[in-house]
Coordinates of C-alpha atoms in Angstrom, one line a residue:
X1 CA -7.5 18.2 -12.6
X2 CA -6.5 14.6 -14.0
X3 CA -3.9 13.0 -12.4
X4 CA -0.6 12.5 -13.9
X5 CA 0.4 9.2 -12.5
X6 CA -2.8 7.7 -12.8
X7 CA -1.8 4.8 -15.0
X8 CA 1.3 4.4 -12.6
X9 CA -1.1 4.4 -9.5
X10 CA -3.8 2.5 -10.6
X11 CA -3.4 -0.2 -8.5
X12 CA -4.2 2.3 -5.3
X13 CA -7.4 2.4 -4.9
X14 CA -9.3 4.4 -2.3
X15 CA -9.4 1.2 -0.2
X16 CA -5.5 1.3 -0.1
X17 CA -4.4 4.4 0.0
X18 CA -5.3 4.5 3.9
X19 CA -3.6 1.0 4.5
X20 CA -0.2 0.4 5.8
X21 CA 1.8 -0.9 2.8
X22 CA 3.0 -4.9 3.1
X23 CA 6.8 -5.5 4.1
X24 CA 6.9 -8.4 1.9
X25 CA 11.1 -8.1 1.3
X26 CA 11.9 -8.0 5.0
X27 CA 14.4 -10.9 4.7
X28 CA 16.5 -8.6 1.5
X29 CA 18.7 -5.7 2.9
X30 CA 21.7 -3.4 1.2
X31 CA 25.0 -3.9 1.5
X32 CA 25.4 -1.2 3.7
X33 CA 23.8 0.6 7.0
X34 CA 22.1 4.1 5.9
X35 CA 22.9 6.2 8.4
X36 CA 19.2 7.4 8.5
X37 CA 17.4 7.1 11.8
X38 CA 14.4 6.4 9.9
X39 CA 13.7 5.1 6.4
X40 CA 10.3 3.9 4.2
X41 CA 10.9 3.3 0.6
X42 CA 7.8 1.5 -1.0
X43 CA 7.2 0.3 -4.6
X44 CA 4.0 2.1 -5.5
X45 CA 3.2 -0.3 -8.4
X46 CA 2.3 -3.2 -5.8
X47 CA 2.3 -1.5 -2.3
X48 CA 4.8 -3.8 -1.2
X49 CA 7.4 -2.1 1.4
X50 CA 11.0 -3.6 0.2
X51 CA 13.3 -1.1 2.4
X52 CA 11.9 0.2 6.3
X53 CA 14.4 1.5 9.1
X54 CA 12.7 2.5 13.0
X55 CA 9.6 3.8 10.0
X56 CA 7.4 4.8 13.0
X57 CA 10.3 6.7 15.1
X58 CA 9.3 10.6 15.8
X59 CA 12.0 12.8 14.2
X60 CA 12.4 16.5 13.6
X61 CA 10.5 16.8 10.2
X62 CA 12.0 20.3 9.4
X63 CA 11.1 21.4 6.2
X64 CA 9.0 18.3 4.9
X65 CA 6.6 20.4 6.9
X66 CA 5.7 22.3 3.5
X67 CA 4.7 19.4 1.9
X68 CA 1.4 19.5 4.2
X69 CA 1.2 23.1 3.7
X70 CA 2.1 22.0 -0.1
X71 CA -1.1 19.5 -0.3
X72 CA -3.8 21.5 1.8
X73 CA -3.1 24.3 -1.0
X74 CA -3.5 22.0 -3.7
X75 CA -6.6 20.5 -1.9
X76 CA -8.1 23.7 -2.2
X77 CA -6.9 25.7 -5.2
X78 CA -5.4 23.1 -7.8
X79 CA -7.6 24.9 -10.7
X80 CA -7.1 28.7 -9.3
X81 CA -3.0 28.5 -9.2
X82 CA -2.4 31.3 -11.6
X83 CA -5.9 33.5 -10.7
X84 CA -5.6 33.8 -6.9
X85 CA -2.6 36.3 -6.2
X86 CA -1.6 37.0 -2.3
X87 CA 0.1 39.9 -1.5
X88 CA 3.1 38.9 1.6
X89 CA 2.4 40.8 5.1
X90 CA 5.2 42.3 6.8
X91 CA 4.2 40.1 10.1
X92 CA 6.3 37.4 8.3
X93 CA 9.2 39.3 7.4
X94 CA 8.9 40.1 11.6
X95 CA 8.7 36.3 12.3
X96 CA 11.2 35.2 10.0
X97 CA 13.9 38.2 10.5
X98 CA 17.6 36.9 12.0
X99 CA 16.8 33.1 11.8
X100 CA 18.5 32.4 8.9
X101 CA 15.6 30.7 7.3
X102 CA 16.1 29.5 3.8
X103 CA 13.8 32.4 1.3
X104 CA 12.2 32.7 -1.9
X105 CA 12.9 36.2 -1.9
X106 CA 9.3 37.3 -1.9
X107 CA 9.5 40.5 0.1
X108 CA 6.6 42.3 1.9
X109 CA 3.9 44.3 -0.6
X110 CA 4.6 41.7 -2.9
X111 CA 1.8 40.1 -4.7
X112 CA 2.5 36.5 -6.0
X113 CA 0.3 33.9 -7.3
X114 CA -0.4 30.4 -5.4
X115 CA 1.4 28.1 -8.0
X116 CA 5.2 30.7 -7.5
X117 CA 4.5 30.2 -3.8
X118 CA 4.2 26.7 -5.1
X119 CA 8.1 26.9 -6.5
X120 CA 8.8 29.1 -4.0
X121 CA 7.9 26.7 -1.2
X122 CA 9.1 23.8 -2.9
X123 CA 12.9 24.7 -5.1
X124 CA 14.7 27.1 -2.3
X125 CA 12.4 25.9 0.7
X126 CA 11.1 29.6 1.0
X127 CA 10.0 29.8 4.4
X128 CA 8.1 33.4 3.8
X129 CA 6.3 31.1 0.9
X130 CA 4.4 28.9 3.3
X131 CA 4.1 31.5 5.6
X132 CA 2.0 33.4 2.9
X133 CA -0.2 30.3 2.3
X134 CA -0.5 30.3 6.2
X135 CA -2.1 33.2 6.6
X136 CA -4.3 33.5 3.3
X137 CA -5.7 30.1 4.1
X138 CA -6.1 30.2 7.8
X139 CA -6.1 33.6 8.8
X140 CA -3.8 33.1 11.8
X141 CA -0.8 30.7 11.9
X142 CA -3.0 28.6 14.4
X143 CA -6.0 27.9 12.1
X144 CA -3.5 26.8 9.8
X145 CA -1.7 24.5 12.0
X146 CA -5.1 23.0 13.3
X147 CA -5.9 22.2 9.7
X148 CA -1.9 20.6 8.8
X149 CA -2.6 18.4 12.3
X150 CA -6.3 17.4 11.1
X151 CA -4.7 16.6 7.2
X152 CA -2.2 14.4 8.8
X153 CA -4.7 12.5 11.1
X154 CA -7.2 11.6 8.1
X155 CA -4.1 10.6 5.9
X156 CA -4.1 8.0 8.6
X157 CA -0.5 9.8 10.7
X158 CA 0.0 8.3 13.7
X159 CA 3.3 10.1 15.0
X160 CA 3.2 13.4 13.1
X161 CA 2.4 16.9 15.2
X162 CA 3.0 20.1 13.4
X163 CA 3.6 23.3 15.0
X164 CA 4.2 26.1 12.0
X165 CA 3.4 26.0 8.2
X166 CA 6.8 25.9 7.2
X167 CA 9.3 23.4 9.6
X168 CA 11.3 25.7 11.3
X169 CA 10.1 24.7 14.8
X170 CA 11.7 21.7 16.3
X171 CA 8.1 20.9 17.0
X172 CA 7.3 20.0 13.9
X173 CA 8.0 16.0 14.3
X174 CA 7.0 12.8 11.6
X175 CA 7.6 9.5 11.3
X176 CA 9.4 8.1 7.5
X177 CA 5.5 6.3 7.3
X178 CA 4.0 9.3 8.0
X179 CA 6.0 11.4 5.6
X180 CA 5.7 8.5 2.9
X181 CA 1.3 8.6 3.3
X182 CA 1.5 12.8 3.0
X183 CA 4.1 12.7 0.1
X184 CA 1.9 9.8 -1.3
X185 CA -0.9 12.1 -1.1
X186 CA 0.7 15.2 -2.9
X187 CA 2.0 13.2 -5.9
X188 CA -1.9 12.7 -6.8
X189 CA -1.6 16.7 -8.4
X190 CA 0.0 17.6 -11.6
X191 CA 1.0 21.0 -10.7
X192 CA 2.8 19.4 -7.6
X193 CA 4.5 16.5 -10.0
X194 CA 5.7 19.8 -12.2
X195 CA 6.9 21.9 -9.8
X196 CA 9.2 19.1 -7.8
X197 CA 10.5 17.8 -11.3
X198 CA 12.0 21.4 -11.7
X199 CA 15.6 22.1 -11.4
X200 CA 15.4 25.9 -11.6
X201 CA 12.2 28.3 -11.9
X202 CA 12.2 31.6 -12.9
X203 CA 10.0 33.7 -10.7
X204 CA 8.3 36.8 -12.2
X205 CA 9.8 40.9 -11.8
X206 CA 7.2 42.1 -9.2
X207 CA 6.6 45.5 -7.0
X208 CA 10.6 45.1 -5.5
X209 CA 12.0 42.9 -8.3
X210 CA 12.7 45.1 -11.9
X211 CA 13.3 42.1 -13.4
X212 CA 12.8 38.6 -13.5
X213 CA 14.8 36.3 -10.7
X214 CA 15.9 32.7 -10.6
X215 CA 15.2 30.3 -8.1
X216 CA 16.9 26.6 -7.7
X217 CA 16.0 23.5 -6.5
X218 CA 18.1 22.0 -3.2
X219 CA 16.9 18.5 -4.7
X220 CA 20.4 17.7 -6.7
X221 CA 19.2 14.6 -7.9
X222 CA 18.0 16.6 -10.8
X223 CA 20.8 18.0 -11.2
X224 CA 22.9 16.6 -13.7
X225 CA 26.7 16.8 -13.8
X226 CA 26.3 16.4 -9.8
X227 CA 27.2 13.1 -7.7
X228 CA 23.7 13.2 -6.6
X229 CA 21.8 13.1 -10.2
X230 CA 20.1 9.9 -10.6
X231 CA 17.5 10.0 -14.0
X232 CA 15.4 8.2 -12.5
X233 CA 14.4 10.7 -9.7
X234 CA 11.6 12.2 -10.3
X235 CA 10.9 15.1 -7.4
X236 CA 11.1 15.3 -3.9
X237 CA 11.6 17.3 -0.8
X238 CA 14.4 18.0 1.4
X239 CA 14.9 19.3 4.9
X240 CA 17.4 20.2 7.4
X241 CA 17.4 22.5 10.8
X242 CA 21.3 22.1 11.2
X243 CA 24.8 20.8 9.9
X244 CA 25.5 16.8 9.6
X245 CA 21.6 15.8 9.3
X246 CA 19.0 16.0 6.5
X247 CA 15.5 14.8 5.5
X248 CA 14.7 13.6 1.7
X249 CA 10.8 12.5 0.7
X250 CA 11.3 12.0 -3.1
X251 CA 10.0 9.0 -5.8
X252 CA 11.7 7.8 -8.3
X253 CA 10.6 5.7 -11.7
X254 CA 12.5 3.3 -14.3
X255 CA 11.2 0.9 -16.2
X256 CA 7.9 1.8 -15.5
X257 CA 8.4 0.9 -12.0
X258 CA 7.6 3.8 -9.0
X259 CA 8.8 4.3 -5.7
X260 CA 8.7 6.5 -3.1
X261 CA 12.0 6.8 -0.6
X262 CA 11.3 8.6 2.7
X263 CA 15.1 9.3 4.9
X264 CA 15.4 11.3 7.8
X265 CA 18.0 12.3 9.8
X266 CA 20.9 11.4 7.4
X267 CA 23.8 13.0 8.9
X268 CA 27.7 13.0 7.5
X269 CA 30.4 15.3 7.8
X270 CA 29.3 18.4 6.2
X271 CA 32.8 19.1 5.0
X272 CA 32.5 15.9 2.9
X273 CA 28.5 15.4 1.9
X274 CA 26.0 18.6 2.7
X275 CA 23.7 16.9 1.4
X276 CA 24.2 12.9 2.9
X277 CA 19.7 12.0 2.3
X278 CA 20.3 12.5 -1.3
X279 CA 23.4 10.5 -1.2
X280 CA 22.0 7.6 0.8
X281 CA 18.5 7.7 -1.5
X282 CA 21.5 7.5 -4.5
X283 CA 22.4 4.0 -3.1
X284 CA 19.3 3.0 -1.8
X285 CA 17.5 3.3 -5.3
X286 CA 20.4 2.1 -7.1
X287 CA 20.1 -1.1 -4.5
X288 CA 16.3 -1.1 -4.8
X289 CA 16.2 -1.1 -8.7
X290 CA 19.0 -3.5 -9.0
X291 CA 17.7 -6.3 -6.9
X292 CA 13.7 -6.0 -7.3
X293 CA 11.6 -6.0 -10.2
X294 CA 7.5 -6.3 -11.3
X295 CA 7.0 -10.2 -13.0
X296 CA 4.9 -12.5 -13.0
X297 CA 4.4 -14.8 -9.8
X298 CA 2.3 -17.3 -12.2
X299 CA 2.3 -19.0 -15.2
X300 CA -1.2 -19.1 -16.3
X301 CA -0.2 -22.1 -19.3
X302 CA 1.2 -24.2 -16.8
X303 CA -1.0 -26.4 -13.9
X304 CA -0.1 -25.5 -10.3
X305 CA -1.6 -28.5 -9.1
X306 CA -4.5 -31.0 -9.6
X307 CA -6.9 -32.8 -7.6
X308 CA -8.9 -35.8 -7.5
X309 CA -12.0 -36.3 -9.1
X310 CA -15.2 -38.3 -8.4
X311 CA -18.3 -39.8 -10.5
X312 CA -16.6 -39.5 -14.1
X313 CA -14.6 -42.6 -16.1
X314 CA -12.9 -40.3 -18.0
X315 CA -9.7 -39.2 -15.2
X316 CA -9.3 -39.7 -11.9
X317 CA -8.0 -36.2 -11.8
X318 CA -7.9 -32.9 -13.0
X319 CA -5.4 -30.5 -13.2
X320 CA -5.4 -26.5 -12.2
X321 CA -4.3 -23.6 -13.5
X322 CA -3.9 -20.3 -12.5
X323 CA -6.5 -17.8 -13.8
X324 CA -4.2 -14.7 -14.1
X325 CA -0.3 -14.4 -13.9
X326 CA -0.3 -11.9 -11.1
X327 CA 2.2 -9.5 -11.9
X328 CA 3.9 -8.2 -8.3
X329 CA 7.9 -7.2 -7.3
X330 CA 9.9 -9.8 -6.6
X331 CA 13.3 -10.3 -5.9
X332 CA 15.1 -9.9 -9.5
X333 CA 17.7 -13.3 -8.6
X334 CA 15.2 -15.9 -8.2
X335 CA 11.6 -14.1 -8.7
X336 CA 8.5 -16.1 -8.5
X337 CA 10.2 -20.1 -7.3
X338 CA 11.0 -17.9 -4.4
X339 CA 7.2 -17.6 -3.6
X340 CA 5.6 -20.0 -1.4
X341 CA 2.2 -21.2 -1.9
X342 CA -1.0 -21.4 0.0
X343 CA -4.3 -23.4 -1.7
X344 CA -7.4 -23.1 -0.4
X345 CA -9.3 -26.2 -2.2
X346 CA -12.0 -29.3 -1.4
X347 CA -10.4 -32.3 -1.1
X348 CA -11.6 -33.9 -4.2
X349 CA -13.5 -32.5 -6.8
X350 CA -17.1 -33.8 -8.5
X351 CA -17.9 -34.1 -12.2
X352 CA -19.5 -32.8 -14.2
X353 CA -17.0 -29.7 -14.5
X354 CA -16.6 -27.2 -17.3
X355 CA -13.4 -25.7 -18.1
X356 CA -12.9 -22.5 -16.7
X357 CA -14.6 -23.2 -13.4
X358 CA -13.3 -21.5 -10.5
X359 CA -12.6 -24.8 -8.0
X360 CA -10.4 -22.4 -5.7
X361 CA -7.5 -20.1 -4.8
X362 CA -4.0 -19.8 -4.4
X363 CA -2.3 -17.3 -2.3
X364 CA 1.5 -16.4 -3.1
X365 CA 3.6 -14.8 -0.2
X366 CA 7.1 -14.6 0.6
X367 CA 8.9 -14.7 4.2
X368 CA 5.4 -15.1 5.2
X369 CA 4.0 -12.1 3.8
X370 CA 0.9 -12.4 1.3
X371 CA 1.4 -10.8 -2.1
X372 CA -2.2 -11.7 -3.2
X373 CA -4.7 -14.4 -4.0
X374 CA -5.5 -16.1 -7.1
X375 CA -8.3 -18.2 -8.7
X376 CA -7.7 -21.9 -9.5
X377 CA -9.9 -23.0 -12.8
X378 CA -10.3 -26.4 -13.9
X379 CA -7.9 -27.3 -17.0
X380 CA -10.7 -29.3 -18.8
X381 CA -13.9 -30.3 -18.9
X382 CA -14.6 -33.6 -17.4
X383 CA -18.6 -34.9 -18.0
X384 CA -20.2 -36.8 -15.4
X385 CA -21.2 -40.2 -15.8
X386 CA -25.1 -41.3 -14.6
X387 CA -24.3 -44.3 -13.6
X388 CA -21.7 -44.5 -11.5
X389 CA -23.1 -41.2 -10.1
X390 CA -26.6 -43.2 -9.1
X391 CA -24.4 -46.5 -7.8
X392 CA -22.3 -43.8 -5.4
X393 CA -25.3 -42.1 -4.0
X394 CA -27.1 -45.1 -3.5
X395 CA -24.0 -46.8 -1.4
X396 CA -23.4 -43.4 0.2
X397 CA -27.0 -43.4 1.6
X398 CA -27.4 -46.9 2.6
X399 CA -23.8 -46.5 4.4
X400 CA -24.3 -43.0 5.4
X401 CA -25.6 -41.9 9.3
X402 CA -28.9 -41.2 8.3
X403 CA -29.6 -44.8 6.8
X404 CA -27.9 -46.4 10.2
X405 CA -29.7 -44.3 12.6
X406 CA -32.9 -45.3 10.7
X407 CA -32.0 -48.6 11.2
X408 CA -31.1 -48.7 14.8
X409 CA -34.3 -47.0 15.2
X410 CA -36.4 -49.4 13.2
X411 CA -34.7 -52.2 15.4
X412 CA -35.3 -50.7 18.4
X413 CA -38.9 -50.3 17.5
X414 CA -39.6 -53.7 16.6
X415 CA -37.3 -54.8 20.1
X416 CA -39.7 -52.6 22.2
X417 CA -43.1 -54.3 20.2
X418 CA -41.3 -57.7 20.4
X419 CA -40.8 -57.4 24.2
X420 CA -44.5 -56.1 24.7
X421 CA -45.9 -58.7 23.0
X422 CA -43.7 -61.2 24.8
X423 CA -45.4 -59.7 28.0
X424 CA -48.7 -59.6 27.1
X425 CA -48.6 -63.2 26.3
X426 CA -46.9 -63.8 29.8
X427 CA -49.2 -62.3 31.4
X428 CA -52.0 -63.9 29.9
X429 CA -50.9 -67.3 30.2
X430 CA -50.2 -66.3 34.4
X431 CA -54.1 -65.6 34.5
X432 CA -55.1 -69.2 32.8
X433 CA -59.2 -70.7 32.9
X434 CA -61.0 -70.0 35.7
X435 CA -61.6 -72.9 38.2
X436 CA -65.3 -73.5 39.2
X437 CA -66.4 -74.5 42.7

């Protein structure tokens, strides 16, 4: 199946997608303190973190469990949603019975197909829905759980154990980076893009249902006529094991910008905000969108700098320009003079140069984190002229260290002959005509 969000991704290749993102923006923060005990919300568009909070703390993950049992699914069956049906074992209404677990309302003898266990696993939570998935991919909840914990360690996890399919074990534990990589992961499928973009989904009459049923989302960002509906949200997941505290791995786009925002453990009073991740992911992404945006960090019509050049008479130097206008975030209230800049470049330059030669790079960062590396080409072309070029060589060699060792070599060879011959004609004069008797 293509991928949805290819154009939006395209900057993640395979390369990146394992990498730990850049936290270029660490020196821009909201007005306010999330009350999240961990937080990861990275632009997509340039991997570039702008908003991290304790991102590698273990917290309860709760019911962002599903989106691993979500993506191994996919992994397996994205072109078979709607031809493989499962019927639901009464084992899970056994495991599930008197723990007030959020439901789908699939009941036992039910057969459903993989993509409404999708909706059912991803609108109400349905806990029976993963469980289903569980067992039909696994066999036993432990297979299952082997493969969730062997997902997670080749998405690169580092602090994420699961323990059941669905999250209702306070063993099931994840870091915001963690839940940011698997959530990263799951976006990469249509039918998952579809189904968490979905306020309401009307599941099918079955065996036990005479008639079609309803089924709603507990994201209310997509909800509109709700404090939580933001337009630009575009799915997500939520999660919650008690009162006061909740989870929220969604991504959001406007203008043609992504990000993913990963809370946990948001917690208010649940008289005033149930829901306090969707509120705080409200005011994060209004924050986010309001003070970064995607520009260009170069002007590719304007010289960054010039350097000297030797053996021509037409300039003594030549100026640089950059060879693309790398477009990256940057802060919206100052953008790219906010950049600092790094040049990797020969002291001086030698003609004869084209225009359009690569002399060197640049690399752009800010608060000493790289956003990327540019090529420097020459402005002009500057021709080289024979002359000087021979004259320059010539006093280079005869002022170079190969010329003077030659010499002090040459000097020391006619010194050594000199005092030889010095000492043969010494010695010679010492013996003088022999005297007869």
């Amino acid at each position: 199946m293509k991928k949805r969000f290819a154009g939006i991704l395209a900057v993640l290749v395979i390369a990146v997608m394992l990498a730990l993102p850049a936290s270029a923006m660490q020196g821009y923060a909201p007005d306010f303190e999330p009350t999240a005990e961990g937080a990861y919300i990275v632009n997509l568009d340039t991997n570039i973190v702008v908003y991290q909070k304790d991102s590698e703390k273990q917290l309860t993950a709760a019911s962002l469990t599903k989106m691993m049992t979500m993506l191994l699914m996919l992994k397996s069956y994205q072109d078979q949603l709607d031809t493989i049906t499962v019927e639901m074992p009464r084992a899970i209404d056994d495991i599930l019975y008197g723990t007030g677990a959020s439901l789908a309302d699939i009941r036992p003898g039910e057969t459903v197909s993989l993509r409404n266990l999708l909706y059912g696993m991803e609108l109400p939570s349905g806990n029976e829905a993963a469980y289903i998935v569980a067992f039909y991919m696994g066999g036993t909840v432990d297979n299952f759980v082997a493969m969730m914990n062997a997902e997670a360690k080749a998405l690169g996890c580092t602090g994420t154990v699961f323990t059941d399919p669905c999250g209702l074990d306070t063993g099931n534990v994840t870091t915001a980076r963690d839940a940011y990589l698997i959530l990263r992961a799951l976006i990469q499928y249509d039918a998952f893009v579809e189904a968490a973009g979905t306020a309401s989904y009307q599941m099918p009459a079955n065996t036990q249902h005479e008639a079609p049923y309803t089924i709603l989302s507990t994201n209310k960002m997509l909800t509109q006529g709700t404090t939580y509906y933001r337009a630009y949200n575009q799915g997500g997941k939520t999660g919650s094991l008690s009162e006061g505290w909740q989870n929220f791995a969604s991504w959001h786009t406007q203008n043609g910008e992504t990000y993913i925002s990963i809370l946990l453990h948001s917690s208010a009073d649940p008289n005033v905000d149930p829901r306090p991740a969707l509120t705080e992911t409200g005011s994060l992404m209004d924050w986010v969108f309001k003070t970064f945006t995607i520009q260009s960090a170069l002007d590719t019509t304007r010289p960054i700098t010039e350097r000297p050049i030797r053996y021509s008479t037409d300039t003594d130097t030549i100026m640089l320009y950059p060879a693309d206008d790398m477009m990256t975030l940057l802060p919206a209230d100052g953008g790219a003079a906010l950049t600092e800049q790094t040049f990797s470049l020969p002291e001086y330059l030698t003609a004869p140069i084209q225009q359009g030669d690569v002399v060197g790079t640049v690399t752009l960062s800010i608060n000493g984190e790289k956003l990327g590396t540019v090529d420097l080409i020459a402005g002009s072309t500057v021709s080289r002229n024979q002359v000087l070029y021979t004259l320059t060589k010539v006093g280079e060699f005869f002022s170079g260290t190969y010329f003077k060792v030659v010499v002090i070599l040459t000097m020391i060879v006619v010194a050594v002959y000199a005092f030889v011959w010095v000492c043969a004609i010494l010695i010679e004069g010492n013996r003088g005509p022999k005297r007869r008797k």
